[in-house]
Coordinates of N, CA, C and O in Angstrom, one line a residue:
X1 N 95.9 118.2 151.8 CA 96.1 119.3 152.8 C 97.0 120.3 152.2 O 98.1 120.0 151.6
X2 N 96.6 121.6 152.3 CA 97.3 122.7 151.6 C 98.6 123.1 152.3 O 99.4 123.8 151.7
X3 N 98.8 122.7 153.5 CA 100.0 123.2 154.3 C 99.8 124.5 154.9 O 100.8 125.0 155.6
X4 N 98.7 125.1 154.8 CA 98.4 126.4 155.5 C 98.2 126.1 157.0 O 97.8 125.0 157.4
X5 N 98.4 127.1 157.8 CA 98.3 127.0 159.2 C 96.9 126.8 159.6 O 96.0 127.6 159.3
X6 N 96.6 125.8 160.4 CA 95.3 125.5 160.9 C 95.2 126.2 162.3 O 96.1 125.9 163.1
X7 N 94.2 127.0 162.5 CA 94.0 127.7 163.8 C 92.7 127.3 164.4 O 91.6 127.4 163.7
X8 N 92.7 126.7 165.6 CA 91.5 126.4 166.3 C 91.6 127.2 167.6 O 92.6 127.2 168.3
X9 N 90.5 127.8 168.0 CA 90.3 128.5 169.2 C 89.4 127.7 170.1 O 88.3 127.3 169.7
X10 N 89.8 127.6 171.4 CA 88.9 126.8 172.3 C 88.9 127.5 173.6 O 89.7 128.3 174.0
X11 N 87.8 127.1 174.3 CA 87.6 127.5 175.7 C 88.5 126.7 176.6 O 89.0 125.6 176.2
X12 N 88.7 127.1 177.9 CA 89.6 126.3 178.7 C 89.2 124.8 178.9 O 90.0 123.9 179.1
X13 N 87.9 124.5 178.7 CA 87.4 123.1 178.8 C 87.6 122.3 177.5 O 87.4 121.1 177.5
X14 N 88.2 123.0 176.5 CA 88.5 122.3 175.3 C 87.5 122.4 174.2 O 87.7 121.9 173.1
X15 N 86.4 123.1 174.4 CA 85.3 123.3 173.4 C 85.8 124.2 172.3 O 86.3 125.3 172.6
X16 N 85.8 123.8 171.1 CA 86.2 124.7 170.0 C 85.2 125.7 169.7 O 84.0 125.5 169.6
X17 N 85.6 127.0 169.7 CA 84.7 128.1 169.5 C 85.0 128.8 168.1 O 84.1 129.6 167.7
X18 N 86.1 128.5 167.5 CA 86.3 129.1 166.2 C 87.4 128.2 165.5 O 88.2 127.6 166.1
X19 N 87.3 128.2 164.1 CA 88.3 127.4 163.3 C 88.4 128.2 162.0 O 87.4 128.7 161.5
X20 N 89.7 128.2 161.5 CA 89.8 128.9 160.2 C 89.6 127.9 159.0 O 89.6 126.7 159.2
X21 N 89.6 128.5 157.8 CA 89.3 127.7 156.6 C 90.3 126.6 156.3 O 89.8 125.5 155.9
X22 N 91.6 126.7 156.6 CA 92.5 125.6 156.4 C 92.2 124.4 157.2 O 92.6 123.3 156.9
X23 N 91.3 124.5 158.2 CA 90.9 123.3 159.0 C 90.0 122.4 158.2 O 90.0 121.2 158.4
X24 N 89.4 122.9 157.1 CA 88.5 122.1 156.3 C 89.2 120.9 155.7 O 88.8 119.7 156.0
X25 N 90.3 121.1 155.0 CA 91.0 119.9 154.4 C 91.8 119.1 155.5 O 92.0 117.9 155.4
X26 N 92.2 119.8 156.5 CA 93.0 119.1 157.6 C 92.2 118.1 158.3 O 92.8 117.0 158.7
X27 N 90.9 118.4 158.5 CA 90.1 117.4 159.3 C 89.0 116.8 158.4 O 88.2 116.1 158.8
X28 N 89.1 117.1 157.1 CA 88.1 116.6 156.1 C 86.7 116.9 156.5 O 85.8 116.1 156.4
X29 N 86.5 118.1 157.1 CA 85.2 118.6 157.5 C 85.1 120.1 157.3 O 86.2 120.7 157.4
X30 N 84.0 120.6 157.1 CA 83.9 122.1 157.1 C 84.3 122.7 158.5 O 83.9 122.1 159.5
X31 N 85.1 123.7 158.5 CA 85.5 124.3 159.7 C 84.4 124.6 160.7 O 84.4 124.5 161.9
X32 N 83.3 125.1 160.1 CA 82.1 125.5 160.9 C 81.5 124.3 161.7 O 80.9 124.4 162.7
X33 N 81.7 123.1 161.2 CA 81.2 121.9 161.9 C 82.0 121.5 163.1 O 81.6 120.7 163.9
X34 N 83.2 122.1 163.2 CA 84.1 121.9 164.4 C 83.6 122.7 165.6 O 83.9 122.3 166.7
X35 N 82.9 123.8 165.4 CA 82.5 124.6 166.5 C 81.6 123.8 167.4 O 80.6 123.2 167.0
X36 N 81.9 124.0 168.7 CA 81.1 123.3 169.7 C 81.6 121.9 170.1 O 81.2 121.3 171.1
X37 N 82.5 121.4 169.3 CA 83.1 120.0 169.5 C 84.3 120.2 170.5 O 85.0 121.1 170.5
X38 N 84.6 119.1 171.3 CA 85.8 119.2 172.1 C 87.0 118.8 171.3 O 86.9 118.0 170.4
X39 N 88.1 119.5 171.6 CA 89.4 119.2 170.9 C 89.7 117.7 170.9 O 90.2 117.1 170.0
X40 N 89.5 117.1 172.1 CA 89.8 115.7 172.2 C 89.1 114.8 171.2 O 89.6 113.7 170.8
X41 N 87.9 115.2 170.8 CA 87.2 114.4 169.8 C 87.8 114.4 168.4 O 87.5 113.5 167.6
X42 N 88.7 115.3 168.2 CA 89.3 115.4 166.9 C 90.4 114.3 166.7 O 90.9 114.1 165.6
X43 N 90.7 113.6 167.7 CA 91.7 112.5 167.6 C 93.1 113.0 167.6 O 94.0 112.3 167.1
X44 N 93.3 114.2 168.0 CA 94.7 114.7 168.0 C 95.5 114.0 169.2 O 95.0 114.0 170.3
X45 N 96.6 113.5 168.8 CA 97.4 112.8 169.8 C 97.8 113.8 170.9 O 98.1 115.0 170.5
X46 N 97.8 113.5 172.1 CA 98.2 114.3 173.2 C 97.4 115.6 173.4 O 97.8 116.5 174.1
X47 N 96.2 115.6 172.8 CA 95.4 116.9 172.9 C 95.1 117.3 174.3 O 95.1 118.5 174.6
X48 N 94.8 116.3 175.2 CA 94.5 116.7 176.6 C 95.7 117.3 177.3 O 95.6 118.3 178.0
X49 N 96.8 116.7 177.1 CA 98.1 117.2 177.7 C 98.4 118.6 177.2 O 98.8 119.5 177.9
X50 N 98.3 118.8 175.9 CA 98.5 120.1 175.2 C 97.6 121.1 175.8 O 98.0 122.2 176.2
X51 N 96.3 120.8 175.9 CA 95.3 121.7 176.4 C 95.6 122.1 177.8 O 95.6 123.3 178.2
X52 N 96.0 121.1 178.6 CA 96.4 121.4 180.0 C 97.6 122.4 180.1 O 97.6 123.3 180.9
X53 N 98.5 122.2 179.3 CA 99.7 123.0 179.3 C 99.4 124.4 178.8 O 99.8 125.4 179.4
X54 N 98.6 124.6 177.7 CA 98.1 125.9 177.3 C 97.3 126.6 178.3 O 97.5 127.8 178.5
X55 N 96.4 125.9 179.0 CA 95.7 126.5 180.1 C 96.6 127.0 181.2 O 96.4 128.1 181.8
X56 N 97.6 126.2 181.6 CA 98.5 126.6 182.6 C 99.3 127.8 182.2 O 99.5 128.7 183.0
X57 N 99.7 127.8 181.0 CA 100.4 129.0 180.4 C 99.6 130.3 180.5 O 100.0 131.3 180.9
X58 N 98.3 130.1 180.1 CA 97.4 131.3 180.2 C 97.1 131.8 181.6 O 97.1 133.0 181.8
X59 N 97.0 130.8 182.6 CA 96.9 131.2 184.0 C 98.0 132.0 184.5 O 97.9 132.9 185.3
X60 N 99.2 131.7 184.0 CA 100.4 132.5 184.3 C 100.6 133.8 183.5 O 101.5 134.5 183.7
X61 N 99.6 134.0 182.6 CA 99.7 135.3 181.8 C 100.5 135.1 180.6 O 100.8 136.1 179.9
X62 N 100.9 133.9 180.3 CA 101.8 133.7 179.1 C 100.8 133.3 177.9 O 99.9 132.6 178.1
X63 N 101.2 133.8 176.8 CA 100.4 133.5 175.6 C 101.3 133.0 174.5 O 102.0 133.8 173.8
X64 N 101.4 131.7 174.3 CA 102.3 131.2 173.2 C 101.8 131.6 171.9 O 100.6 131.6 171.6
X65 N 102.7 132.0 171.0 CA 102.4 132.4 169.7 C 102.4 131.2 168.7 O 101.8 131.2 167.7
X66 N 103.0 130.1 169.2 CA 103.1 128.9 168.3 C 103.3 127.7 169.3 O 104.1 127.8 170.2
X67 N 102.5 126.7 169.0 CA 102.7 125.4 169.8 C 102.9 124.3 168.8 O 102.1 124.0 168.0
X68 N 104.1 123.7 168.9 CA 104.4 122.6 168.0 C 103.8 121.3 168.6 O 104.0 121.0 169.8
X69 N 103.2 120.5 167.7 CA 102.6 119.2 168.2 C 103.4 118.1 167.7 O 104.2 118.2 166.8

C-alpha cells in the first residue's frame, strides 16, 4: 500500500459510484471494479455506522473534509 489517500464516493445507500487509483492496492482490486458495490461488502469495520453518520451530516448540510476510521 502506497500510503496515498484512498477516496471512495458513494450514494446514500452505500453504493460506490467512484474510486480513485490509490484504491487499487488498498483493496487489491482495480478501483473500477469497486463501482456499483456496497461499501459494506468491502469489509470495512464500522462501515454501516460511518455511512449513517456521514448521511446524517449531509442531511444537516455539513460536509466533512476528512473522516478518520
